[in-house]
Each structure stands twice: as C-alpha cells, then as structure tokens.
mmCIF file of C-alpha atoms in Angstrom:
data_model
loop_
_atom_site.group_PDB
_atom_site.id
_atom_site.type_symbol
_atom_site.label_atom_id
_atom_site.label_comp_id
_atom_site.label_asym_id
_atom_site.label_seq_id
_atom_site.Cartn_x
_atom_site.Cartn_y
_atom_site.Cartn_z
ATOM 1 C CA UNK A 1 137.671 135.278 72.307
ATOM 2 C CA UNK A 2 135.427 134.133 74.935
ATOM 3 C CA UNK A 3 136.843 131.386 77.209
ATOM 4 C CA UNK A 4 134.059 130.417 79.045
ATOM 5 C CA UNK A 5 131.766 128.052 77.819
ATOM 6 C CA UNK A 6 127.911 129.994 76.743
ATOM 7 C CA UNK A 7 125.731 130.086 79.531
ATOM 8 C CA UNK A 8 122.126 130.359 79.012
ATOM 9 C CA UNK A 9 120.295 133.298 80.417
ATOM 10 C CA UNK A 10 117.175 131.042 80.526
ATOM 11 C CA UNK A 11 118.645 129.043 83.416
ATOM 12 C CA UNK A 12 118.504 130.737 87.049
ATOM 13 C CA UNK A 13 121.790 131.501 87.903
ATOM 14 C CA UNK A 14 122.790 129.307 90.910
ATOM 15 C CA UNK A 15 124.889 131.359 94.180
ATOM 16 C CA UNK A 16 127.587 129.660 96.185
ATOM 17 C CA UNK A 17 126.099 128.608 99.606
ATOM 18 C CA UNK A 18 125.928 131.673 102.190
ATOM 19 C CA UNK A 19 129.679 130.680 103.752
ATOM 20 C CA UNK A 20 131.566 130.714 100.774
ATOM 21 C CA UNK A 21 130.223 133.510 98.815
ATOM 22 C CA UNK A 22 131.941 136.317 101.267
ATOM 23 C CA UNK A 23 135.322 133.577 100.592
ATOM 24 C CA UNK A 24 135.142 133.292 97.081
ATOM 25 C CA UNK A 25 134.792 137.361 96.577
ATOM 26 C CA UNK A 26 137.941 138.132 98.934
ATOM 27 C CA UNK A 27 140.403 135.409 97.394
ATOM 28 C CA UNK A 28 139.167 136.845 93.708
ATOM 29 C CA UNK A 29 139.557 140.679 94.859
ATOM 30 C CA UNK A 30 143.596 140.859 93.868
ATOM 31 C CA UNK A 31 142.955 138.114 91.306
ATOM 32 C CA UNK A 32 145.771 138.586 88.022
ATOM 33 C CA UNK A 33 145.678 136.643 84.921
ATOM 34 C CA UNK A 34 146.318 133.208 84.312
ATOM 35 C CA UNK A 35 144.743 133.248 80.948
ATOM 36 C CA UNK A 36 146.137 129.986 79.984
ATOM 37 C CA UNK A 37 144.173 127.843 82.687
ATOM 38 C CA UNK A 38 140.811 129.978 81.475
ATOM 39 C CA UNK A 39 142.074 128.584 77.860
ATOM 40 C CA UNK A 40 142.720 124.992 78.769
ATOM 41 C CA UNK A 41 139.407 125.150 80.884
ATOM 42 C CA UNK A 42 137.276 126.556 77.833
ATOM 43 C CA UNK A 43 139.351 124.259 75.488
ATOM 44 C CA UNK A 44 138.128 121.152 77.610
ATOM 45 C CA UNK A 45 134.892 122.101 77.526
ATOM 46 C CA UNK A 46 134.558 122.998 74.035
ATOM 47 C CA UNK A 47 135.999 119.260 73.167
ATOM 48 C CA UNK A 48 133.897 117.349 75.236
ATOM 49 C CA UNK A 49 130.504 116.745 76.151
ATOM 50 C CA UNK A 50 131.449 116.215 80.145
ATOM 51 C CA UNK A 51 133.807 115.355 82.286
ATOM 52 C CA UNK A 52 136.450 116.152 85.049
ATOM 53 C CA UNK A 53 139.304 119.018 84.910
ATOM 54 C CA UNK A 54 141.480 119.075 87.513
ATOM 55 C CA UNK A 55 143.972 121.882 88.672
ATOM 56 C CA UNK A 56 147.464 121.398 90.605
ATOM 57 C CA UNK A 57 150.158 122.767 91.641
ATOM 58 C CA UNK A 58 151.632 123.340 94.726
ATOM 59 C CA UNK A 59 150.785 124.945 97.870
ATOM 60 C CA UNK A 60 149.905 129.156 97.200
ATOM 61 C CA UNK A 61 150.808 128.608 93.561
ATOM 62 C CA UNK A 62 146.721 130.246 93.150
ATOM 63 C CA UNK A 63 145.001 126.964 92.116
ATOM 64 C CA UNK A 64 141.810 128.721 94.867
ATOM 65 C CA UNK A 65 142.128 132.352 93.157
ATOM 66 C CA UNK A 66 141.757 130.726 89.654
ATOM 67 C CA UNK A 67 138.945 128.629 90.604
ATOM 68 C CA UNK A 68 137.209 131.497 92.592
ATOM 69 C CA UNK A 69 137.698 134.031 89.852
ATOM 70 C CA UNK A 70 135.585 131.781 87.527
ATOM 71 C CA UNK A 71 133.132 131.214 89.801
ATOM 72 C CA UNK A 72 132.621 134.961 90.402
ATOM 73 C CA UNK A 73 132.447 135.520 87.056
ATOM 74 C CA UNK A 74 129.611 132.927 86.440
ATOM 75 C CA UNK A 75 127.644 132.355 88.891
ATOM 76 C CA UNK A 76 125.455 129.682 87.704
ATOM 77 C CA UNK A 77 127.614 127.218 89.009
ATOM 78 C CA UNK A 78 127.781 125.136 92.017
ATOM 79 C CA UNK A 79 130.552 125.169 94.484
ATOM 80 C CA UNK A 80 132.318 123.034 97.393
ATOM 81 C CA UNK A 81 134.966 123.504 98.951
ATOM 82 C CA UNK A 82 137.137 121.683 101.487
ATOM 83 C CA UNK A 83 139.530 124.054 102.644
ATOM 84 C CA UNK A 84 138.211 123.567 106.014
ATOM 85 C CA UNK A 85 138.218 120.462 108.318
ATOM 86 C CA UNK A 86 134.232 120.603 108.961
ATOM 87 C CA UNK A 87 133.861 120.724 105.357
ATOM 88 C CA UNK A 88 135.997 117.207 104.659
ATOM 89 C CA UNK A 89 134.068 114.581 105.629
ATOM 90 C CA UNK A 90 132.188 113.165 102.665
ATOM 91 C CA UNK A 91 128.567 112.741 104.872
ATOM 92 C CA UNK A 92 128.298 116.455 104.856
ATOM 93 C CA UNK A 93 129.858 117.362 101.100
ATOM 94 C CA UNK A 94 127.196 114.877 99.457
ATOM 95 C CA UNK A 95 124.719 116.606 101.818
ATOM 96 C CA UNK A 96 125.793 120.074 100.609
ATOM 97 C CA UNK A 97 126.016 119.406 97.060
ATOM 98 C CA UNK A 98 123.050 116.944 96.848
ATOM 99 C CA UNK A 99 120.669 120.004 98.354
ATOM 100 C CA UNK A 100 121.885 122.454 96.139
ATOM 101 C CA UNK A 101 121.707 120.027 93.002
ATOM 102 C CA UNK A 102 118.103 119.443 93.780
ATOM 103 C CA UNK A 103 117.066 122.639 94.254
ATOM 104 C CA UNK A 104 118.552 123.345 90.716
ATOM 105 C CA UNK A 105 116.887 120.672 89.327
ATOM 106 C CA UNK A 106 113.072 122.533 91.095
ATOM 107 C CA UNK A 107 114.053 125.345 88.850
ATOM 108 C CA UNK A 108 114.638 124.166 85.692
ATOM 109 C CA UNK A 109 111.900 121.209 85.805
ATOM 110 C CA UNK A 110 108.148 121.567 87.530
ATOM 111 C CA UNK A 111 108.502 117.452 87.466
ATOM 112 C CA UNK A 112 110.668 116.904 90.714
ATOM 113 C CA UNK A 113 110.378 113.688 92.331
ATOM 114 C CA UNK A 114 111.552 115.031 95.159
ATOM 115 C CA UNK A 115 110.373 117.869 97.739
ATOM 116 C CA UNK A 116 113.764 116.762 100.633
ATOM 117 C CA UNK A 117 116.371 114.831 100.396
ATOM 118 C CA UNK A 118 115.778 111.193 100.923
ATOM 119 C CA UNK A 119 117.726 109.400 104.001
ATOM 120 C CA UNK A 120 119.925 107.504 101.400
ATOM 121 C CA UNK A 121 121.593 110.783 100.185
ATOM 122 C CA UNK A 122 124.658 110.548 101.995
ATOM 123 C CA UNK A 123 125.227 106.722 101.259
ATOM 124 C CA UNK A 124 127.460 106.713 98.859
ATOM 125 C CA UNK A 125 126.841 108.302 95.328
ATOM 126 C CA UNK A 126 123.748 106.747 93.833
ATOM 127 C CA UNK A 127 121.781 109.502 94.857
ATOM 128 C CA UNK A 128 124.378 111.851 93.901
ATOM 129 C CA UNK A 129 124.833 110.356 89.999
ATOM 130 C CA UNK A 130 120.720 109.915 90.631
ATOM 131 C CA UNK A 131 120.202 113.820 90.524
ATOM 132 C CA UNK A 132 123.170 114.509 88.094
ATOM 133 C CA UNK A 133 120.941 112.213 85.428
ATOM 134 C CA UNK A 134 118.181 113.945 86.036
ATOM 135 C CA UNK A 135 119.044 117.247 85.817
ATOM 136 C CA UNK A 136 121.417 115.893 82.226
ATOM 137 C CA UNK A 137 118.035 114.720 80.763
ATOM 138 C CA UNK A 138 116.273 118.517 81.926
ATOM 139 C CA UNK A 139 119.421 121.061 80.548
ATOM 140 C CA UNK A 140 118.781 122.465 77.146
ATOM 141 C CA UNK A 141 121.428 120.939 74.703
ATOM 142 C CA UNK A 142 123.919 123.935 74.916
ATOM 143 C CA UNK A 143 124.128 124.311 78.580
ATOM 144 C CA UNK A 144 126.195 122.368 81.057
ATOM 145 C CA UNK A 145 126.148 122.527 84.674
ATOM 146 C CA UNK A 146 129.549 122.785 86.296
ATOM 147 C CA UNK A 147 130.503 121.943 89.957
ATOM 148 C CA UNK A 148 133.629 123.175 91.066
ATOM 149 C CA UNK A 149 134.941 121.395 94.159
ATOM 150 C CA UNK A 150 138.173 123.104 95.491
ATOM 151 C CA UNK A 151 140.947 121.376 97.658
ATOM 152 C CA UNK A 152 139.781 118.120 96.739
ATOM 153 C CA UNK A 153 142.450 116.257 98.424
ATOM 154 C CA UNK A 154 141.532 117.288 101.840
ATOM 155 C CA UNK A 155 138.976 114.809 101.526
ATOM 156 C CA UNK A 156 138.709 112.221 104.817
ATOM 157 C CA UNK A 157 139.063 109.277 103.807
ATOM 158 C CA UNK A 158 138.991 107.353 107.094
ATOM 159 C CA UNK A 159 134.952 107.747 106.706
ATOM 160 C CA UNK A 160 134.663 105.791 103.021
ATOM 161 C CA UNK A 161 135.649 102.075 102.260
ATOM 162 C CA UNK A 162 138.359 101.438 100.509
ATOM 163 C CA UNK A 163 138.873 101.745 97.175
ATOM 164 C CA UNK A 164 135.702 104.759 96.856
ATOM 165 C CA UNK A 165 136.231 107.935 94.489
ATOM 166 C CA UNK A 166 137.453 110.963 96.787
ATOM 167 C CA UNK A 167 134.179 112.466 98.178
ATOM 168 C CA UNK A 168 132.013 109.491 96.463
ATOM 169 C CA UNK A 169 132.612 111.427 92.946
ATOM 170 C CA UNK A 170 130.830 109.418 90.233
ATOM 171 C CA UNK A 171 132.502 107.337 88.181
ATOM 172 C CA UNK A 172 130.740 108.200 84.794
ATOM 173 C CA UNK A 173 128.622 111.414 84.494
ATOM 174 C CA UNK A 174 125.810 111.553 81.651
ATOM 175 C CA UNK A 175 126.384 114.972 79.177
ATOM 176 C CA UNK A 176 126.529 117.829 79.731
ATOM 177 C CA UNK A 177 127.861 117.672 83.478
ATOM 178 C CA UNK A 178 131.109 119.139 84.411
ATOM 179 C CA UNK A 179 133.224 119.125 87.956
ATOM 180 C CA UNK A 180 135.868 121.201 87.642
ATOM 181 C CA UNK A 181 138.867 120.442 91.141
ATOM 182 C CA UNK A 182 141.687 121.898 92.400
ATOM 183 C CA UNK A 183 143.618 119.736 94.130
ATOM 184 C CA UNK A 184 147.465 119.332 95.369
ATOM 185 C CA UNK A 185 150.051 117.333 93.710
ATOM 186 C CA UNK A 186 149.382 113.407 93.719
ATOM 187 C CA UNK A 187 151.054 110.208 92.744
ATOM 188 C CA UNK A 188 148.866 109.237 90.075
ATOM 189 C CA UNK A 189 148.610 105.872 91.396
ATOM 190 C CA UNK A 190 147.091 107.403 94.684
ATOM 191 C CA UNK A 191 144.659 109.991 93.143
ATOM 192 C CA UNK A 192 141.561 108.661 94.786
ATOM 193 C CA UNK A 193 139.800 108.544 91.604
ATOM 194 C CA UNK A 194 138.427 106.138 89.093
ATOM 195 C CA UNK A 195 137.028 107.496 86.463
ATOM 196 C CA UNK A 196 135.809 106.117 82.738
ATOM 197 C CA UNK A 197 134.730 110.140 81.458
ATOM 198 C CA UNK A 198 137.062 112.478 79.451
ATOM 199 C CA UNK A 199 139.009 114.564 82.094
ATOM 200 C CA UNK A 200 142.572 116.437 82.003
ATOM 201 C CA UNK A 201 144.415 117.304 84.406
ATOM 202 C CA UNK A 202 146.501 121.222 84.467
ATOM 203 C CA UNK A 203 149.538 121.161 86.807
ATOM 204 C CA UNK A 204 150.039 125.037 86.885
ATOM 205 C CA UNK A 205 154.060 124.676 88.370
ATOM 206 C CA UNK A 206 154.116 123.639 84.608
ATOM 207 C CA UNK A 207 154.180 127.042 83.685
ATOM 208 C CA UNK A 208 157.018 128.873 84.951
ATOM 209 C CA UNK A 209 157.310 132.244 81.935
ATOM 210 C CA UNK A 210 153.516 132.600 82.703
ATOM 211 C CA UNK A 211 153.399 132.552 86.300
ATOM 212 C CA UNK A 212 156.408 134.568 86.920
ATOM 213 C CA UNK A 213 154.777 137.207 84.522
ATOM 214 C CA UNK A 214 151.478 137.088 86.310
ATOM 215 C CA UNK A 215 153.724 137.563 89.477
ATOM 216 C CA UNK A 216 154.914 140.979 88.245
ATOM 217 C CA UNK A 217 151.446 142.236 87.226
ATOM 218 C CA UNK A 218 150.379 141.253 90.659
ATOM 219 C CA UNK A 219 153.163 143.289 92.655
ATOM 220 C CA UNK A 220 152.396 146.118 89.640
ATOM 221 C CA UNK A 221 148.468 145.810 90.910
ATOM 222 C CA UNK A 222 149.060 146.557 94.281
ATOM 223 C CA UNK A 223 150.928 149.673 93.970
ATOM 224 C CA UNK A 224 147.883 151.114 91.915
ATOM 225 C CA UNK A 225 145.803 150.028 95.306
ATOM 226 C CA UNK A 226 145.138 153.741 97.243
ATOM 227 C CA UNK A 227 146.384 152.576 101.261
ATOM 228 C CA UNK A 228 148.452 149.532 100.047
ATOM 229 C CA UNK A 229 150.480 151.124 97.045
ATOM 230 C CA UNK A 230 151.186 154.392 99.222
ATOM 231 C CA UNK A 231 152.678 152.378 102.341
ATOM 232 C CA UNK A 232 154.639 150.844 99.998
ATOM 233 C CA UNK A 233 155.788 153.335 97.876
ATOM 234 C CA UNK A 234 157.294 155.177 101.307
ATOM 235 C CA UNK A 235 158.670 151.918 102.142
ATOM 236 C CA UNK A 236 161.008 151.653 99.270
ATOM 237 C CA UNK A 237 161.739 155.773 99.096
ATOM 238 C CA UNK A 238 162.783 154.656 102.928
ATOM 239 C CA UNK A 239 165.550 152.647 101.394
ATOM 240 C CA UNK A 240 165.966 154.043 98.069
ATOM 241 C CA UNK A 241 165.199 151.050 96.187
ATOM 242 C CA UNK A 242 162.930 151.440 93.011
ATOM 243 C CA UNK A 243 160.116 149.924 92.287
ATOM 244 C CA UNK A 244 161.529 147.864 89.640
ATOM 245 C CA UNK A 245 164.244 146.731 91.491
ATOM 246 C CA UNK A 246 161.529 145.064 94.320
ATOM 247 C CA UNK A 247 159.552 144.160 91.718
ATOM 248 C CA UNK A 248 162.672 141.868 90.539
ATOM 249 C CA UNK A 249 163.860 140.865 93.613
ATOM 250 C CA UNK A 250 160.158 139.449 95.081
ATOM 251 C CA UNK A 251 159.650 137.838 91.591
ATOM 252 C CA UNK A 252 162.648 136.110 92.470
ATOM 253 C CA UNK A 253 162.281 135.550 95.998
ATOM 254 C CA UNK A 254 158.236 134.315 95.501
ATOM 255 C CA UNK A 255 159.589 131.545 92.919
ATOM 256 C CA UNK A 256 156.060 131.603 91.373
ATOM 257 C CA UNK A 257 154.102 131.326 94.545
ATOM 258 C CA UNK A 258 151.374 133.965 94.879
ATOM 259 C CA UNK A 259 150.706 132.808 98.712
ATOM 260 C CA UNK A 260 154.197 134.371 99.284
ATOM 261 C CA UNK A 261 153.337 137.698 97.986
ATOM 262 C CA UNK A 262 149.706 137.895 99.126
ATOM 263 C CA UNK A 263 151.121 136.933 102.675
ATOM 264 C CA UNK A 264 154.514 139.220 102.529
ATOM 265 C CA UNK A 265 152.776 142.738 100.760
ATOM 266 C CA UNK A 266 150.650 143.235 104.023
ATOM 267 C CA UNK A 267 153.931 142.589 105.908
ATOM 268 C CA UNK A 268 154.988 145.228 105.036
ATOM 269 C CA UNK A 269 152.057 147.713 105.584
ATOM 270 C CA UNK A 270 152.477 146.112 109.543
ATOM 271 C CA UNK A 271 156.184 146.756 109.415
ATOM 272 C CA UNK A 272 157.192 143.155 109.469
ATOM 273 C CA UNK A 273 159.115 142.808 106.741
ATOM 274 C CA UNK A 274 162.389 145.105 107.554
ATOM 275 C CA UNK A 275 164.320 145.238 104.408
ATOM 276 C CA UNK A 276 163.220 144.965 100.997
ATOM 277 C CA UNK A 277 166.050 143.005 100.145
ATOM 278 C CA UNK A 278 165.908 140.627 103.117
ATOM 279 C CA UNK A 279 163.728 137.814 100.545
ATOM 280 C CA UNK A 280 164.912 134.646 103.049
ATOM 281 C CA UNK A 281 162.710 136.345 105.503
ATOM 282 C CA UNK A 282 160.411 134.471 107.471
ATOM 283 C CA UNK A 283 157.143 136.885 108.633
ATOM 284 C CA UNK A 284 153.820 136.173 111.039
ATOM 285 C CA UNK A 285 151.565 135.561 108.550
ATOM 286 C CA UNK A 286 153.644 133.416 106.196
ATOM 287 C CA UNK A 287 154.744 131.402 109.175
ATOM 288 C CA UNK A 288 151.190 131.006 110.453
ATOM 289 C CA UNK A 289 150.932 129.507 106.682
ATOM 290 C CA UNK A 290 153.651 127.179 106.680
ATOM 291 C CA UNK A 291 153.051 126.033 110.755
ATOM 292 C CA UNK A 292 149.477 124.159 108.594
ATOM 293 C CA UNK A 293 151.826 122.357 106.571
ATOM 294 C CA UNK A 294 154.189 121.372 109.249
ATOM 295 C CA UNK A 295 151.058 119.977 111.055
ATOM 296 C CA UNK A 296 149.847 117.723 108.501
ATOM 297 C CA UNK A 297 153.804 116.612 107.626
ATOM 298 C CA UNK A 298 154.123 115.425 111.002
ATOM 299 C CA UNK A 299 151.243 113.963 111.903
ATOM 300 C CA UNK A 300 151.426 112.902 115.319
ATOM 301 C CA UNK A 301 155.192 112.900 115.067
ATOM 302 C CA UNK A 302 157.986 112.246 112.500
ATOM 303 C CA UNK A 303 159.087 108.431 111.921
ATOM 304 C CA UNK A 304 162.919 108.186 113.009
ATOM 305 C CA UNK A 305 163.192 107.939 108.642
ATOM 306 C CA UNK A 306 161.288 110.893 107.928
ATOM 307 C CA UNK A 307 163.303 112.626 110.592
ATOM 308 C CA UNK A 308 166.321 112.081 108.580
ATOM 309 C CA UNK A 309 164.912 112.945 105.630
ATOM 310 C CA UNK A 310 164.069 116.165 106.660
ATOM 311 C CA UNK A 311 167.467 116.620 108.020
ATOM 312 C CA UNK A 312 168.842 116.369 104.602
ATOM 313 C CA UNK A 313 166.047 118.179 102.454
ATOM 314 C CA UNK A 314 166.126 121.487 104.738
ATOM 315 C CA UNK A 315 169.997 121.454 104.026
ATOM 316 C CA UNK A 316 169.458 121.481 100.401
ATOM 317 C CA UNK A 317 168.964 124.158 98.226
ATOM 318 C CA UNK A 318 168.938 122.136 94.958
ATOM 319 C CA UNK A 319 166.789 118.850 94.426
ATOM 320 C CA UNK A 320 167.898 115.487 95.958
ATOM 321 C CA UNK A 321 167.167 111.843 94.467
ATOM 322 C CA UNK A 322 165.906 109.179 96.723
ATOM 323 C CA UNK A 323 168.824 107.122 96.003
ATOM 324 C CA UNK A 324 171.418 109.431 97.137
ATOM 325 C CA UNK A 325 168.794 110.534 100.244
ATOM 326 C CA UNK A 326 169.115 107.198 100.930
ATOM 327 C CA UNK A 327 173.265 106.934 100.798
ATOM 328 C CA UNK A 328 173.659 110.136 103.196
ATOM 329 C CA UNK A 329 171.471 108.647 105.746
ATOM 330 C CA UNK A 330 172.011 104.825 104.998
ATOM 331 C CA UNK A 331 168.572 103.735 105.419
ATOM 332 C CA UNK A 332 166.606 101.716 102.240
ATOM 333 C CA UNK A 333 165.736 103.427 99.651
ATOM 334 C CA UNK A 334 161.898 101.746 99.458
ATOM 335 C CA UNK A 335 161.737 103.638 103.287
ATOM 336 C CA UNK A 336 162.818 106.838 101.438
ATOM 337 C CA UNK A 337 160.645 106.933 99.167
ATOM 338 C CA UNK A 338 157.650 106.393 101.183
ATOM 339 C CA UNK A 339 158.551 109.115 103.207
ATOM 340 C CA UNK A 340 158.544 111.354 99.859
ATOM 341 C CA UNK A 341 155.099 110.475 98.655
ATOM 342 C CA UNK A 342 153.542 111.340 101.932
ATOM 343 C CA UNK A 343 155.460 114.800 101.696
ATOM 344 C CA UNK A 344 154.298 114.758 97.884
ATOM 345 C CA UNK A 345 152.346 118.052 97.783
ATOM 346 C CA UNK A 346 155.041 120.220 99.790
ATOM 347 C CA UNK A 347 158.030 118.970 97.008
ATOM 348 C CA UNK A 348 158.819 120.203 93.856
ATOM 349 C CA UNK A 349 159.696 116.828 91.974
ATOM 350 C CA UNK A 350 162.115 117.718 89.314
ATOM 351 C CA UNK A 351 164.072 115.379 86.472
ATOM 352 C CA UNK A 352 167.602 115.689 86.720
ATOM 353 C CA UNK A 353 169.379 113.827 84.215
ATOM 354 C CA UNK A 354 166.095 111.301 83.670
ATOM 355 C CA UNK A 355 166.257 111.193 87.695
ATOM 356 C CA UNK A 356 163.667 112.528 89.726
ATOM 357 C CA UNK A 357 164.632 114.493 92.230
ATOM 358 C CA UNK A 358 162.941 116.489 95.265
ATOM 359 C CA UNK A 359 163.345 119.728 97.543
ATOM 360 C CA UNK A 360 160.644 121.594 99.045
ATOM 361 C CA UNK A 361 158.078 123.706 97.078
ATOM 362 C CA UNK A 362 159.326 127.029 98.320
ATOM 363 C CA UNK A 363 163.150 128.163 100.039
ATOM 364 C CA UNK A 364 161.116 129.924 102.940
ATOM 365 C CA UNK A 365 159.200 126.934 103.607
ATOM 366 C CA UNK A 366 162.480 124.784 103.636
ATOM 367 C CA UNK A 367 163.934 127.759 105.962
ATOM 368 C CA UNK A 368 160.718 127.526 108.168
ATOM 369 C CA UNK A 369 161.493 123.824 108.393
ATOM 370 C CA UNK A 370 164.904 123.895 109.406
ATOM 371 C CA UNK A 371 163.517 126.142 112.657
ATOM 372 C CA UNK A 372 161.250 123.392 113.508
ATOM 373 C CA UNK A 373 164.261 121.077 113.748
ATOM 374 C CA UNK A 374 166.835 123.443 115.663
#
C-alpha cells in the first residue's frame, strides 16, 4: 500500500532550503518505522481536500525523525523548521516560507504577479494565504502542496499581537494545501491556533506496543552498522551480557524515547556509559540534552511554587495529582497547576483513577533534575 499521497512528476520537485537539507538527511539516516504515523498521515490526506496534521509527543519521542523521513522521501515539499532560536521569530519564517512559496508558484505558472517579495510579506499572513490561493487555483486537481513546519511551538510569540495563529498560520487554506507540524504537548486551550479547516492531531506517546517495538528494531539496526555494531558487540562480550539481554534492558530503560538511545549508543563507542546495566545513568551528551530543557523550565529562575513543585516531582517515580502536590507542599492548588502547564511538554500527564496525574517525561530527566536541585 502506498502511504503517501501521489505526487505528480509534472511538478518540479521543491528542495529544503540549503541549511536544513544536510539536517534533515542526518536525523533520517538511523530512521526505524513508525508506520502508523505514515498511515494516519496518508489517511488524512486521502479524506480531505486540505488541512493541518499535527504531531506530538514528548521531548526525543522522534516527532523530527518522522517528519524528516517524509520529507526525504518526497522532496517536493516545503520545509521550516524552528528548532533553532534564529529561526523562531515569525518576521523571518513568513520571509522563508513566503520566498520559497513564490518561487514554486514561477514554476508551475508563467503568470506570476510577482518577480520579489513585496514589503508587506512579513505583516502578518495576507500575503502568506495571498500566495497559498494562488498557487491552489495553479495545482493540477490531484496534487497538493504540503509544508511541513517542525517544532512549531518554539514559535516567539512576544513579536505577534495577541490572540495571532503561531507563526501567522492561516486560518482557512483553499484545496489542495497541506501543513503538516510537529509540535510538543499543549493544553488545548493554549495551542496558539485557530483554525476553521479539517486538521487532526497524532500524539505519538499514544502508542506505547508500537514505539517500544520500533525501539528494538532501532537498537537491532545499529548492531548491523560496520564501526558502531562492532564497538558494541565487544562492549557486551566485555561483560558477558547478550545482545538480547541489552536489547531488553535499554527498551526498558529508554521508556519509548528514541533521544535516549540515539544519545546513549554513541556513549558507549566514547566509553561513557560504564555498565550495560547501569540504565539510571546520566552521560555528556544526554545531559547536554536535558541542561536545554532545564533552561527553558527555569526561565530566569524558579518561582518559590515551582521550586516546590519540583521538589516533589523529582522525588517521584510514579505520577502525582495537583491536588495532592498541593497537600505535601500546602500551597493552592490553582498555583499548582499553573506551574504544571508551563512544565506541560516535559510531563507525562496520565489518568489515574479519572485523575490526572503528572511526573516527568523520562526517569533520567527527573534524575538530571534532582542534580540541579542538590
């Protein structure tokens, strides 16, 4: 079955700007599986006539790999990502985007208005649901034009007026136009977005049987790799653990987080990882990893609420409602929970007994945490 929606040969294929191609083929190099967020993709697709579909999941759970592993597959699509803090501020992704859509639109029409962009480009979207109409009304009827924006809530909002879509997205796209995000969790109240087109939304920590199975292929792929299955091969034989056995104690330890493995497997190659069992282990690159997270947590520092908070959540190993948060540290639970939905993409939210209840994405994280606070 093919799950990608037909792309016709008669349109030029579009490339990634210069800066992300070199990206986008490294993070899809090692890329395993996930066939069911190819299905839901092509299933979206198939069912309507445009839209938005939007990835989660939490931090490393490989909402980037999926997203650059279609992209590399078909390349007439555009891409943006915002990964990085030059690329957040909306002035420069409807610059970006707005260039690349119009020279798209110069190769599938000889009847462009336009030879530059026009000063008004970055104001806001008109310009941007301007060219999207335009090139809707040019596409033969059995091609779409995707845009795949990735990290979507990195977005900096301090530069739009209140109560703007994330990165000025339209609200209503004509057919045949696709954006296809990835984006961390979000209270659905505070998604940024208002949007009157068919869209669905894929939270991949959904998914537990097929993400810890795409976990195993992925330690089973890099054994087959020449330099990087050898070293650790001779690792384990240094030990006299099996292959299998590793192979069951990281699925555990990575509790369906590829970022753990793809961080932890050249550990080991550096000899930073000392025993194959040790899976509480904290290591350079994961902690360069998690010190991001910490940053944006904080802020410039931790409320004396959120400092509690933490307290309690790094002491936990199972998740924590905010009412009884709130009863260990007597403080209100309304302050609680504020704390929480500014921590929202770095918890696992979990009903417990119709209660929902939080504790951090990943243990190591939590264990990270808990040295930040000694």
């Amino acid at each position: 079955m093919n799950i990608f929606p037909p792309l016709s040969s008669a349109i030029t294929p579009i490339s990634a700007p210069t800066n992300f191609q070199r990206w986008l083929q490294e993070t899809s190099q090692t890329f395993v599986g996930r066939q069911f967020a190819f299905a839901a993709l092509s299933d979206f697709f198939q069912r309507c006539d445009r839209g938005y579909f939007t990835l989660t999941g939490s931090p490393g759970i490989g909402k980037t790999a999926i997203l650059a592993k279609y992209l590399t597959e078909h390349p007439n699509i555009l891409y943006y990502s915002a990964q990085h803090s030059n690329n957040q501020h909306p002035d420069y992704f409807l610059h970006t985007l707005c260039t690349q859509l119009l020279n798209y639109l110069k190769t599938i029409t000889a009847d462009c208005s336009y030879e530059v962009l026009p000063n008004n480009a970055t104001q806001g979207s008109n310009f941007l649901s301007l060219l999207l109409q335009k090139i809707s009304d040019k596409l033969p009827s059995s091609q779409p034009l995707i845009i795949a924006l990735d990290a979507l809530d990195r977005a900096d909002l301090k530069n739009q007026p209140p109560g703007s879509n994330l990165f000025y997205l339209p609200r209503y796209l004509p057919p045949r136009i696709y954006f296809f995000l990835s984006r961390r969790p979000f209270p659905l109240e505070k998604s940024g977005l208002l949007i009157e087109a068919p869209n669905q939304t894929l939270n991949l920590d959904h998914y537990l049987n097929q993400n810890q199975l795409d976990i195993q292929t992925y330690f089973q792929q890099s054994l087959t790799s020449t330099d990087q299955g050898e070293t650790i091969r001779n690792y384990l034989n240094t030990y006299h653990i099996s292959e299998a056995e590793f192979c069951q104690t990281l699925t555990i330890a990575s509790e369906n987080n590829f970022m753990y493995l793809s961080k932890l497997i050249p550990s080991i190659a550096q000899g930073a990882y000392l025993h194959p069992l040790h899976s509480d282990r904290l290591f350079p690159e994961l902690e360069h990893y998690y010190q991001q997270h910490w940053q944006q947590m904080k802020g410039k520092r931790l409320s004396s609420i959120a400092h509690l908070v933490l307290r309690i959540l790094v002491q936990q190993d199972k998740p924590m409602s905010v009412e009884a948060i709130a009863a260990t540290i007597g403080e209100d639970e309304y302050e609680v929970a504020k704390v929480l939905e500014n921590w929202i993409e770095f918890l696992n939210p979990q009903l417990v007994h119709r209660t929902t209840c939080y504790k951090f994405y990943h243990s190591s994280f939590r264990n990270f945490l808990s040295q930040q606070l000694s």
